[in-house]
mmCIF file of N, CA and C in Angstrom:
data_model
loop_
_atom_site.group_PDB
_atom_site.id
_atom_site.type_symbol
_atom_site.label_atom_id
_atom_site.label_comp_id
_atom_site.label_asym_id
_atom_site.label_seq_id
_atom_site.Cartn_x
_atom_site.Cartn_y
_atom_site.Cartn_z
ATOM 1 N N GLN A 1 -59.934 -9.087 4.176
ATOM 2 C CA GLN A 1 -61.201 -9.331 4.447
ATOM 3 C C GLN A 1 -62.357 -9.122 2.660
ATOM 4 N N VAL A 2 -62.957 -9.740 2.571
ATOM 5 C CA VAL A 2 -63.967 -9.170 0.406
ATOM 6 C C VAL A 2 -64.698 -9.518 1.050
ATOM 7 N N GLN A 3 -65.628 -8.673 0.396
ATOM 8 C CA GLN A 3 -66.944 -8.271 0.714
ATOM 9 C C GLN A 3 -67.437 -8.891 -0.675
ATOM 10 N N LEU A 4 -68.473 -9.473 -1.033
ATOM 11 C CA LEU A 4 -69.396 -9.950 -2.594
ATOM 12 C C LEU A 4 -70.091 -9.874 -3.171
ATOM 13 N N VAL A 5 -70.276 -9.167 -4.077
ATOM 14 C CA VAL A 5 -71.404 -8.979 -4.461
ATOM 15 C C VAL A 5 -72.516 -9.306 -5.908
ATOM 16 N N GLU A 6 -73.754 -10.086 -6.103
ATOM 17 C CA GLU A 6 -74.201 -10.408 -7.204
ATOM 18 C C GLU A 6 -74.618 -9.368 -7.515
ATOM 19 N N SER A 7 -74.756 -9.524 -8.826
ATOM 20 C CA SER A 7 -75.078 -9.132 -9.721
ATOM 21 C C SER A 7 -76.057 -9.924 -10.739
ATOM 22 N N GLY A 8 -77.128 -9.876 -11.648
ATOM 23 C CA GLY A 8 -76.831 -10.239 -13.065
ATOM 24 C C GLY A 8 -78.112 -11.562 -13.282
ATOM 25 N N GLY A 9 -78.820 -11.451 -12.254
ATOM 26 C CA GLY A 9 -79.749 -12.320 -12.359
ATOM 27 C C GLY A 9 -81.211 -11.677 -12.953
ATOM 28 N N GLY A 10 -81.864 -12.660 -12.990
ATOM 29 C CA GLY A 10 -83.331 -12.034 -13.674
ATOM 30 C C GLY A 10 -84.109 -13.722 -14.355
ATOM 31 N N LEU A 11 -85.313 -13.150 -15.151
ATOM 32 C CA LEU A 11 -86.050 -14.471 -15.318
ATOM 33 C C LEU A 11 -85.788 -13.929 -16.839
ATOM 34 N N VAL A 12 -85.462 -15.321 -17.271
ATOM 35 C CA VAL A 12 -84.885 -15.956 -18.351
ATOM 36 C C VAL A 12 -86.084 -17.399 -18.942
ATOM 37 N N GLN A 13 -85.796 -16.832 -19.930
ATOM 38 C CA GLN A 13 -87.470 -19.026 -21.181
ATOM 39 C C GLN A 13 -85.942 -19.409 -20.695
ATOM 40 N N ALA A 14 -86.793 -21.023 -20.535
ATOM 41 C CA ALA A 14 -85.853 -21.961 -20.942
ATOM 42 C C ALA A 14 -84.677 -21.835 -22.065
ATOM 43 N N GLY A 15 -83.887 -22.030 -22.463
ATOM 44 C CA GLY A 15 -82.531 -22.435 -23.728
ATOM 45 C C GLY A 15 -82.217 -21.685 -23.742
ATOM 46 N N GLY A 16 -82.730 -19.940 -22.953
ATOM 47 C CA GLY A 16 -81.548 -18.733 -22.460
ATOM 48 C C GLY A 16 -81.073 -19.140 -21.681
ATOM 49 N N SER A 17 -79.935 -17.323 -22.028
ATOM 50 C CA SER A 17 -78.808 -17.268 -21.224
ATOM 51 C C SER A 17 -78.792 -16.170 -20.327
ATOM 52 N N LEU A 18 -77.241 -15.798 -19.495
ATOM 53 C CA LEU A 18 -77.455 -15.186 -17.978
ATOM 54 C C LEU A 18 -75.928 -15.020 -17.826
ATOM 55 N N ARG A 19 -75.672 -14.155 -17.633
ATOM 56 C CA ARG A 19 -74.342 -13.550 -16.997
ATOM 57 C C ARG A 19 -74.834 -13.025 -15.492
ATOM 58 N N LEU A 20 -74.217 -14.066 -15.090
ATOM 59 C CA LEU A 20 -74.118 -13.291 -12.742
ATOM 60 C C LEU A 20 -72.538 -12.476 -13.527
ATOM 61 N N SER A 21 -72.240 -11.182 -12.220
ATOM 62 C CA SER A 21 -71.464 -11.166 -11.630
ATOM 63 C C SER A 21 -71.142 -10.991 -10.741
ATOM 64 N N CYS A 22 -69.674 -11.342 -9.492
ATOM 65 C CA CYS A 22 -69.554 -10.837 -8.157
ATOM 66 C C CYS A 22 -67.997 -10.297 -8.513
ATOM 67 N N ALA A 23 -69.210 -8.935 -7.860
ATOM 68 C CA ALA A 23 -67.639 -7.445 -7.641
ATOM 69 C C ALA A 23 -67.593 -8.008 -6.141
ATOM 70 N N ALA A 24 -66.167 -7.391 -6.119
ATOM 71 C CA ALA A 24 -65.139 -8.359 -4.597
ATOM 72 C C ALA A 24 -64.859 -6.982 -4.853
ATOM 73 N N SER A 25 -64.425 -6.765 -3.304
ATOM 74 C CA SER A 25 -63.763 -5.439 -2.533
ATOM 75 C C SER A 25 -63.147 -5.622 -1.532
ATOM 76 N N GLY A 26 -62.488 -4.983 -0.977
ATOM 77 C CA GLY A 26 -61.350 -4.653 0.702
ATOM 78 C C GLY A 26 -60.519 -5.525 0.618
ATOM 79 N N SER A 27 -59.993 -6.211 -0.579
ATOM 80 C CA SER A 27 -58.836 -7.078 0.163
ATOM 81 C C SER A 27 -58.275 -7.103 -1.546
ATOM 82 N N THR A 28 -57.526 -7.893 -1.564
ATOM 83 C CA THR A 28 -56.396 -8.025 -2.906
ATOM 84 C C THR A 28 -57.210 -9.613 -3.694
ATOM 85 N N PHE A 29 -58.017 -9.343 -4.865
ATOM 86 C CA PHE A 29 -59.006 -10.651 -5.487
ATOM 87 C C PHE A 29 -57.891 -11.924 -5.566
ATOM 88 N N ASN A 30 -57.208 -10.978 -6.679
ATOM 89 C CA ASN A 30 -56.294 -11.586 -7.056
ATOM 90 C C ASN A 30 -55.395 -12.785 -6.664
ATOM 91 N N ASN A 31 -55.419 -13.518 -4.791
ATOM 92 C CA ASN A 31 -55.449 -13.926 -3.846
ATOM 93 C C ASN A 31 -56.330 -15.014 -3.224
ATOM 94 N N TYR A 32 -57.639 -14.948 -3.775
ATOM 95 C CA TYR A 32 -58.959 -15.882 -3.667
ATOM 96 C C TYR A 32 -59.284 -16.674 -5.036
ATOM 97 N N ALA A 33 -59.294 -17.710 -3.903
ATOM 98 C CA ALA A 33 -59.885 -18.967 -4.801
ATOM 99 C C ALA A 33 -61.742 -18.249 -4.851
ATOM 100 N N MET A 34 -62.229 -18.666 -5.894
ATOM 101 C CA MET A 34 -64.086 -18.004 -6.405
ATOM 102 C C MET A 34 -64.652 -19.282 -6.543
ATOM 103 N N GLY A 35 -65.613 -19.669 -6.109
ATOM 104 C CA GLY A 35 -66.349 -20.277 -6.606
ATOM 105 C C GLY A 35 -68.563 -19.559 -6.324
ATOM 106 N N TRP A 36 -68.990 -20.954 -7.097
ATOM 107 C CA TRP A 36 -70.678 -19.845 -7.313
ATOM 108 C C TRP A 36 -70.821 -21.155 -6.884
ATOM 109 N N PHE A 37 -71.836 -20.824 -5.758
ATOM 110 C CA PHE A 37 -72.802 -22.271 -5.376
ATOM 111 C C PHE A 37 -74.618 -21.956 -6.307
ATOM 112 N N ARG A 38 -75.570 -22.300 -5.497
ATOM 113 C CA ARG A 38 -76.998 -22.106 -5.510
ATOM 114 C C ARG A 38 -77.994 -22.838 -5.303
ATOM 115 N N GLN A 39 -78.869 -22.443 -3.794
ATOM 116 C CA GLN A 39 -79.631 -23.139 -4.137
ATOM 117 C C GLN A 39 -81.875 -23.219 -4.179
ATOM 118 N N ALA A 40 -82.278 -24.194 -4.651
ATOM 119 C CA ALA A 40 -83.366 -24.059 -4.873
ATOM 120 C C ALA A 40 -84.394 -23.767 -4.002
ATOM 121 N N PRO A 41 -85.536 -23.737 -3.734
ATOM 122 C CA PRO A 41 -86.747 -24.105 -2.723
ATOM 123 C C PRO A 41 -86.371 -24.782 -2.088
ATOM 124 N N GLY A 42 -86.404 -24.934 -0.970
ATOM 125 C CA GLY A 42 -86.131 -27.019 0.369
ATOM 126 C C GLY A 42 -85.306 -27.566 -0.345
ATOM 127 N N LYS A 43 -83.844 -26.805 -0.649
ATOM 128 C CA LYS A 43 -82.964 -27.988 -0.859
ATOM 129 C C LYS A 43 -81.002 -27.461 -0.801
ATOM 130 N N GLU A 44 -80.941 -28.481 -0.605
ATOM 131 C CA GLU A 44 -79.551 -27.660 0.053
ATOM 132 C C GLU A 44 -78.468 -26.489 -0.785
ATOM 133 N N ARG A 45 -77.741 -26.096 -0.850
ATOM 134 C CA ARG A 45 -77.163 -25.365 -1.455
ATOM 135 C C ARG A 45 -76.132 -25.754 -2.037
ATOM 136 N N GLU A 46 -75.915 -25.859 -3.508
ATOM 137 C CA GLU A 46 -74.584 -26.820 -4.032
ATOM 138 C C GLU A 46 -74.274 -26.118 -5.411
ATOM 139 N N PHE A 47 -72.712 -27.207 -5.250
ATOM 140 C CA PHE A 47 -71.663 -26.163 -5.731
ATOM 141 C C PHE A 47 -72.375 -26.277 -7.379
ATOM 142 N N VAL A 48 -71.658 -25.438 -8.431
ATOM 143 C CA VAL A 48 -71.718 -25.038 -9.491
ATOM 144 C C VAL A 48 -70.519 -25.036 -10.163
ATOM 145 N N ALA A 49 -69.757 -23.875 -10.081
ATOM 146 C CA ALA A 49 -68.674 -24.177 -10.731
ATOM 147 C C ALA A 49 -67.321 -23.326 -9.732
ATOM 148 N N ALA A 50 -65.851 -23.439 -10.258
ATOM 149 C CA ALA A 50 -64.969 -22.401 -9.722
ATOM 150 C C ALA A 50 -63.461 -22.724 -10.127
ATOM 151 N N ILE A 51 -63.091 -21.453 -9.721
ATOM 152 C CA ILE A 51 -61.668 -20.962 -10.248
ATOM 153 C C ILE A 51 -61.031 -20.683 -9.660
ATOM 154 N N SER A 52 -59.575 -21.259 -9.487
ATOM 155 C CA SER A 52 -58.346 -21.921 -8.658
ATOM 156 C C SER A 52 -58.043 -20.071 -8.514
ATOM 157 N N TRP A 53 -57.100 -19.538 -7.102
ATOM 158 C CA TRP A 53 -56.459 -18.073 -7.774
ATOM 159 C C TRP A 53 -55.094 -18.020 -8.177
ATOM 160 N N SER A 54 -54.717 -19.161 -8.279
ATOM 161 C CA SER A 54 -53.460 -18.660 -9.092
ATOM 162 C C SER A 54 -53.238 -19.175 -9.986
ATOM 163 N N SER A 55 -53.973 -20.522 -10.722
ATOM 164 C CA SER A 55 -53.460 -21.236 -12.308
ATOM 165 C C SER A 55 -54.390 -21.147 -12.917
ATOM 166 N N GLY A 56 -55.494 -21.237 -11.984
ATOM 167 C CA GLY A 56 -56.589 -20.178 -12.984
ATOM 168 C C GLY A 56 -58.212 -21.342 -13.082
ATOM 169 N N ASN A 57 -57.040 -22.395 -12.820
ATOM 170 C CA ASN A 57 -58.046 -23.895 -13.015
ATOM 171 C C ASN A 57 -59.653 -23.607 -12.919
ATOM 172 N N THR A 58 -60.332 -23.940 -13.653
ATOM 173 C CA THR A 58 -61.872 -24.108 -13.272
ATOM 174 C C THR A 58 -62.693 -25.517 -12.952
ATOM 175 N N TYR A 59 -63.281 -25.301 -12.896
ATOM 176 C CA TYR A 59 -64.237 -26.661 -11.908
ATOM 177 C C TYR A 59 -65.332 -26.545 -12.014
ATOM 178 N N TYR A 60 -66.162 -27.960 -12.464
ATOM 179 C CA TYR A 60 -67.605 -28.223 -12.783
ATOM 180 C C TYR A 60 -68.825 -28.195 -11.946
ATOM 181 N N ALA A 61 -69.471 -28.530 -11.366
ATOM 182 C CA ALA A 61 -70.651 -29.653 -11.291
ATOM 183 C C ALA A 61 -71.023 -30.106 -12.818
ATOM 184 N N ASP A 62 -71.553 -31.893 -12.481
ATOM 185 C CA ASP A 62 -71.575 -32.772 -13.752
ATOM 186 C C ASP A 62 -73.103 -31.580 -14.576
ATOM 187 N N SER A 63 -73.547 -30.815 -13.680
ATOM 188 C CA SER A 63 -75.374 -30.536 -14.295
ATOM 189 C C SER A 63 -75.444 -29.715 -15.141
ATOM 190 N N VAL A 64 -73.860 -28.751 -14.837
ATOM 191 C CA VAL A 64 -73.180 -27.541 -15.433
ATOM 192 C C VAL A 64 -72.846 -27.623 -16.185
ATOM 193 N N LYS A 65 -71.957 -28.123 -16.530
ATOM 194 C CA LYS A 65 -70.808 -28.571 -17.217
ATOM 195 C C LYS A 65 -70.994 -28.912 -18.761
ATOM 196 N N GLY A 66 -70.354 -28.042 -20.125
ATOM 197 C CA GLY A 66 -70.692 -27.247 -21.394
ATOM 198 C C GLY A 66 -71.850 -26.739 -21.593
ATOM 199 N N ARG A 67 -72.373 -25.858 -20.306
ATOM 200 C CA ARG A 67 -73.273 -24.953 -20.398
ATOM 201 C C ARG A 67 -73.318 -23.886 -19.485
ATOM 202 N N PHE A 68 -72.075 -24.087 -18.820
ATOM 203 C CA PHE A 68 -72.165 -22.665 -17.830
ATOM 204 C C PHE A 68 -70.144 -22.339 -18.314
ATOM 205 N N THR A 69 -70.085 -21.072 -17.547
ATOM 206 C CA THR A 69 -68.466 -20.712 -17.546
ATOM 207 C C THR A 69 -68.065 -20.111 -17.135
ATOM 208 N N ILE A 70 -67.078 -20.304 -16.012
ATOM 209 C CA ILE A 70 -66.624 -19.455 -14.988
ATOM 210 C C ILE A 70 -65.295 -18.626 -15.696
ATOM 211 N N SER A 71 -65.470 -17.548 -15.109
ATOM 212 C CA SER A 71 -63.678 -16.619 -15.462
ATOM 213 C C SER A 71 -63.855 -15.421 -14.296
ATOM 214 N N ARG A 72 -62.595 -15.233 -14.005
ATOM 215 C CA ARG A 72 -62.826 -13.984 -13.779
ATOM 216 C C ARG A 72 -62.335 -12.778 -14.229
ATOM 217 N N ASP A 73 -61.647 -11.737 -14.178
ATOM 218 C CA ASP A 73 -61.025 -10.141 -14.028
ATOM 219 C C ASP A 73 -60.840 -9.669 -12.825
ATOM 220 N N ASN A 74 -59.343 -10.251 -13.336
ATOM 221 C CA ASN A 74 -58.397 -9.551 -11.500
ATOM 222 C C ASN A 74 -58.511 -8.493 -11.556
ATOM 223 N N ALA A 75 -57.986 -7.850 -12.894
ATOM 224 C CA ALA A 75 -58.084 -6.381 -13.184
ATOM 225 C C ALA A 75 -59.332 -4.966 -12.462
ATOM 226 N N LYS A 76 -61.044 -6.347 -12.765
ATOM 227 C CA LYS A 76 -61.720 -5.605 -12.343
ATOM 228 C C LYS A 76 -62.463 -6.080 -11.175
ATOM 229 N N ASN A 77 -61.458 -6.527 -10.775
ATOM 230 C CA ASN A 77 -62.016 -7.660 -9.194
ATOM 231 C C ASN A 77 -63.187 -8.455 -9.448
ATOM 232 N N THR A 78 -63.824 -8.818 -10.727
ATOM 233 C CA THR A 78 -64.804 -9.384 -10.815
ATOM 234 C C THR A 78 -64.968 -11.072 -11.090
ATOM 235 N N LEU A 79 -65.780 -11.582 -10.910
ATOM 236 C CA LEU A 79 -66.061 -12.894 -11.014
ATOM 237 C C LEU A 79 -67.501 -13.071 -11.746
ATOM 238 N N TYR A 80 -67.075 -13.425 -13.055
ATOM 239 C CA TYR A 80 -68.641 -14.364 -13.489
ATOM 240 C C TYR A 80 -68.951 -15.868 -14.086
ATOM 241 N N LEU A 81 -70.160 -15.820 -14.194
ATOM 242 C CA LEU A 81 -70.844 -17.049 -14.571
ATOM 243 C C LEU A 81 -72.185 -17.111 -15.169
ATOM 244 N N GLN A 82 -70.768 -16.924 -16.743
ATOM 245 C CA GLN A 82 -72.069 -17.049 -18.024
ATOM 246 C C GLN A 82 -72.596 -18.717 -17.902
ATOM 247 N N MET A 83 -74.168 -18.203 -18.597
ATOM 248 C CA MET A 83 -74.552 -20.163 -18.605
ATOM 249 C C MET A 83 -75.856 -19.397 -19.776
ATOM 250 N N MET A 84 -75.692 -20.676 -20.585
ATOM 251 C CA MET A 84 -76.617 -20.976 -21.630
ATOM 252 C C MET A 84 -77.532 -21.881 -21.699
ATOM 253 N N SER A 85 -78.147 -22.178 -22.758
ATOM 254 C CA SER A 85 -79.399 -23.392 -22.522
ATOM 255 C C SER A 85 -79.183 -23.618 -20.972
ATOM 256 N N LEU A 86 -80.264 -22.245 -20.314
ATOM 257 C CA LEU A 86 -80.918 -22.373 -18.708
ATOM 258 C C LEU A 86 -82.122 -23.523 -19.146
ATOM 259 N N LYS A 87 -82.098 -24.503 -17.825
ATOM 260 C CA LYS A 87 -82.724 -25.188 -17.678
ATOM 261 C C LYS A 87 -84.463 -24.659 -16.600
ATOM 262 N N PRO A 88 -85.435 -25.469 -16.284
ATOM 263 C CA PRO A 88 -86.044 -24.779 -15.616
ATOM 264 C C PRO A 88 -85.065 -25.345 -13.863
ATOM 265 N N GLU A 89 -84.490 -25.895 -13.970
ATOM 266 C CA GLU A 89 -83.798 -26.868 -12.540
ATOM 267 C C GLU A 89 -82.994 -25.988 -12.685
ATOM 268 N N ASP A 90 -82.427 -25.338 -13.486
ATOM 269 C CA ASP A 90 -81.220 -24.151 -12.662
ATOM 270 C C ASP A 90 -81.467 -23.087 -11.882
ATOM 271 N N THR A 91 -83.130 -23.039 -11.645
ATOM 272 C CA THR A 91 -83.466 -22.188 -11.047
ATOM 273 C C THR A 91 -83.425 -22.178 -9.459
ATOM 274 N N ALA A 92 -82.598 -21.033 -8.934
ATOM 275 C CA ALA A 92 -82.145 -20.778 -7.559
ATOM 276 C C ALA A 92 -81.353 -19.424 -7.392
ATOM 277 N N VAL A 93 -81.358 -19.115 -6.587
ATOM 278 C CA VAL A 93 -80.568 -18.213 -5.575
ATOM 279 C C VAL A 93 -79.224 -18.740 -5.636
ATOM 280 N N TYR A 94 -77.998 -17.466 -6.639
ATOM 281 C CA TYR A 94 -77.057 -18.330 -7.140
ATOM 282 C C TYR A 94 -76.433 -17.696 -6.242
ATOM 283 N N TYR A 95 -75.261 -17.575 -5.480
ATOM 284 C CA TYR A 95 -74.560 -16.995 -4.251
ATOM 285 C C TYR A 95 -72.874 -17.232 -4.834
ATOM 286 N N CYS A 96 -71.777 -16.558 -4.821
ATOM 287 C CA CYS A 96 -70.270 -16.474 -4.601
ATOM 288 C C CYS A 96 -69.685 -16.384 -3.748
ATOM 289 N N ALA A 97 -68.494 -16.612 -3.684
ATOM 290 C CA ALA A 97 -68.177 -17.190 -1.958
ATOM 291 C C ALA A 97 -66.132 -17.411 -2.951
ATOM 292 N N ALA A 98 -65.782 -16.877 -1.700
ATOM 293 C CA ALA A 98 -63.864 -16.677 -1.802
ATOM 294 C C ALA A 98 -63.309 -17.495 -0.737
ATOM 295 N N VAL A 99 -62.292 -17.624 -1.124
ATOM 296 C CA VAL A 99 -61.878 -18.572 -0.022
ATOM 297 C C VAL A 99 -59.855 -17.792 -0.059
ATOM 298 N N LYS A 100 -59.356 -17.443 1.031
ATOM 299 C CA LYS A 100 -58.117 -16.483 0.632
ATOM 300 C C LYS A 100 -56.949 -17.813 -0.058
ATOM 301 N N LYS A 101 -56.774 -18.077 -0.845
ATOM 302 C CA LYS A 101 -54.484 -18.895 -1.539
ATOM 303 C C LYS A 101 -55.581 -20.157 0.036
ATOM 304 N N PRO A 102 -56.300 -20.829 -0.594
ATOM 305 C CA PRO A 102 -56.410 -21.888 -0.074
ATOM 306 C C PRO A 102 -54.765 -23.289 -0.698
ATOM 307 N N ASN A 103 -54.712 -24.505 0.854
ATOM 308 C CA ASN A 103 -53.305 -24.621 0.607
ATOM 309 C C ASN A 103 -53.999 -26.524 -0.312
ATOM 310 N N ASN A 104 -55.352 -26.211 0.106
ATOM 311 C CA ASN A 104 -56.016 -27.665 -1.005
ATOM 312 C C ASN A 104 -57.579 -27.008 -1.332
ATOM 313 N N PHE A 105 -57.272 -26.546 -2.355
ATOM 314 C CA PHE A 105 -58.908 -25.981 -2.504
ATOM 315 C C PHE A 105 -60.049 -26.993 -2.640
ATOM 316 N N TYR A 106 -60.302 -27.360 -1.551
ATOM 317 C CA TYR A 106 -61.876 -28.509 -2.103
ATOM 318 C C TYR A 106 -63.611 -27.643 -2.941
ATOM 319 N N TYR A 107 -62.652 -27.295 -3.239
ATOM 320 C CA TYR A 107 -63.208 -25.933 -4.094
ATOM 321 C C TYR A 107 -64.857 -26.713 -4.446
ATOM 322 N N SER A 108 -65.710 -28.639 -4.451
ATOM 323 C CA SER A 108 -66.967 -28.132 -4.270
ATOM 324 C C SER A 108 -68.063 -28.293 -2.888
ATOM 325 N N ASN A 109 -66.824 -27.864 -1.709
ATOM 326 C CA ASN A 109 -67.844 -27.877 -0.735
ATOM 327 C C ASN A 109 -67.476 -26.626 -0.109
ATOM 328 N N ASN A 110 -69.024 -26.794 1.212
ATOM 329 C CA ASN A 110 -69.977 -25.043 1.270
ATOM 330 C C ASN A 110 -68.402 -24.998 2.636
ATOM 331 N N ASP A 111 -68.055 -25.640 2.972
ATOM 332 C CA ASP A 111 -67.531 -25.153 4.389
ATOM 333 C C ASP A 111 -66.050 -24.902 3.388
ATOM 334 N N ALA A 112 -65.395 -25.053 2.509
ATOM 335 C CA ALA A 112 -64.120 -24.491 2.365
ATOM 336 C C ALA A 112 -64.039 -22.943 1.698
ATOM 337 N N TYR A 113 -64.738 -22.302 2.196
ATOM 338 C CA TYR A 113 -65.221 -21.068 2.003
ATOM 339 C C TYR A 113 -65.619 -20.231 2.593
ATOM 340 N N ASP A 114 -65.141 -19.365 2.926
ATOM 341 C CA ASP A 114 -64.736 -18.360 4.410
ATOM 342 C C ASP A 114 -65.938 -17.082 3.941
ATOM 343 N N TYR A 115 -66.131 -16.366 2.707
ATOM 344 C CA TYR A 115 -66.954 -15.456 2.203
ATOM 345 C C TYR A 115 -67.906 -15.536 0.848
ATOM 346 N N TRP A 116 -68.830 -15.128 1.537
ATOM 347 C CA TRP A 116 -70.357 -15.046 0.905
ATOM 348 C C TRP A 116 -71.251 -14.247 0.244
ATOM 349 N N GLY A 117 -71.593 -13.539 -0.924
ATOM 350 C CA GLY A 117 -72.386 -12.718 -1.181
ATOM 351 C C GLY A 117 -74.247 -13.114 -0.772
ATOM 352 N N GLN A 118 -74.499 -11.876 -0.866
ATOM 353 C CA GLN A 118 -75.446 -11.852 -0.931
ATOM 354 C C GLN A 118 -76.634 -12.752 -1.417
ATOM 355 N N GLY A 119 -76.467 -13.156 -2.882
ATOM 356 C CA GLY A 119 -77.595 -14.031 -3.486
ATOM 357 C C GLY A 119 -78.315 -12.800 -4.463
ATOM 358 N N THR A 120 -78.711 -13.684 -5.598
ATOM 359 C CA THR A 120 -79.287 -13.306 -6.920
ATOM 360 C C THR A 120 -79.648 -14.227 -7.560
ATOM 361 N N GLN A 121 -80.615 -13.719 -7.572
ATOM 362 C CA GLN A 121 -82.202 -15.017 -7.903
ATOM 363 C C GLN A 121 -81.665 -15.357 -9.615
ATOM 364 N N VAL A 122 -81.981 -16.734 -9.781
ATOM 365 C CA VAL A 122 -82.591 -16.865 -11.480
ATOM 366 C C VAL A 122 -83.591 -17.542 -11.231
ATOM 367 N N THR A 123 -84.387 -16.722 -12.662
ATOM 368 C CA THR A 123 -85.745 -17.996 -12.566
ATOM 369 C C THR A 123 -85.020 -18.045 -13.950
ATOM 370 N N VAL A 124 -86.060 -19.434 -14.754
ATOM 371 C CA VAL A 124 -85.225 -20.489 -15.867
ATOM 372 C C VAL A 124 -87.444 -20.980 -16.136
ATOM 373 N N SER A 125 -88.277 -20.245 -16.692
ATOM 374 C CA SER A 125 -88.953 -20.086 -17.160
ATOM 375 C C SER A 125 -89.438 -21.711 -18.013
ATOM 376 N N SER A 126 -89.941 -22.497 -18.158
ATOM 377 C CA SER A 126 -90.583 -23.208 -19.140
ATOM 378 C C SER A 126 -91.220 -23.544 -20.207
#
């Protein structure tokens, strides 16, 4: 079982940048495929980005492609989301999620992940 704790959220002006971190503990981090999701007020939680556990392949929602970068540091048991050129519509609570060695990685599906962090708020002002 893995525990996840996000950090790095905050208030930023449109066009600015933030880097989110997700610290993992309790299990071997590099055995887990990881994802970032977000939920804005009144909306469903949506996929943002994901990274596989073995190949390091990355996947992005169209809305963030070219602006956000997901990465992982297995030595530090940490997942990152570098966010650039932020827009007001990026405002949401951001969650990291994990699934252990999935045979088929349905990375954009909420139900594909077994473990979730508590979330960190990102607010982008116009």
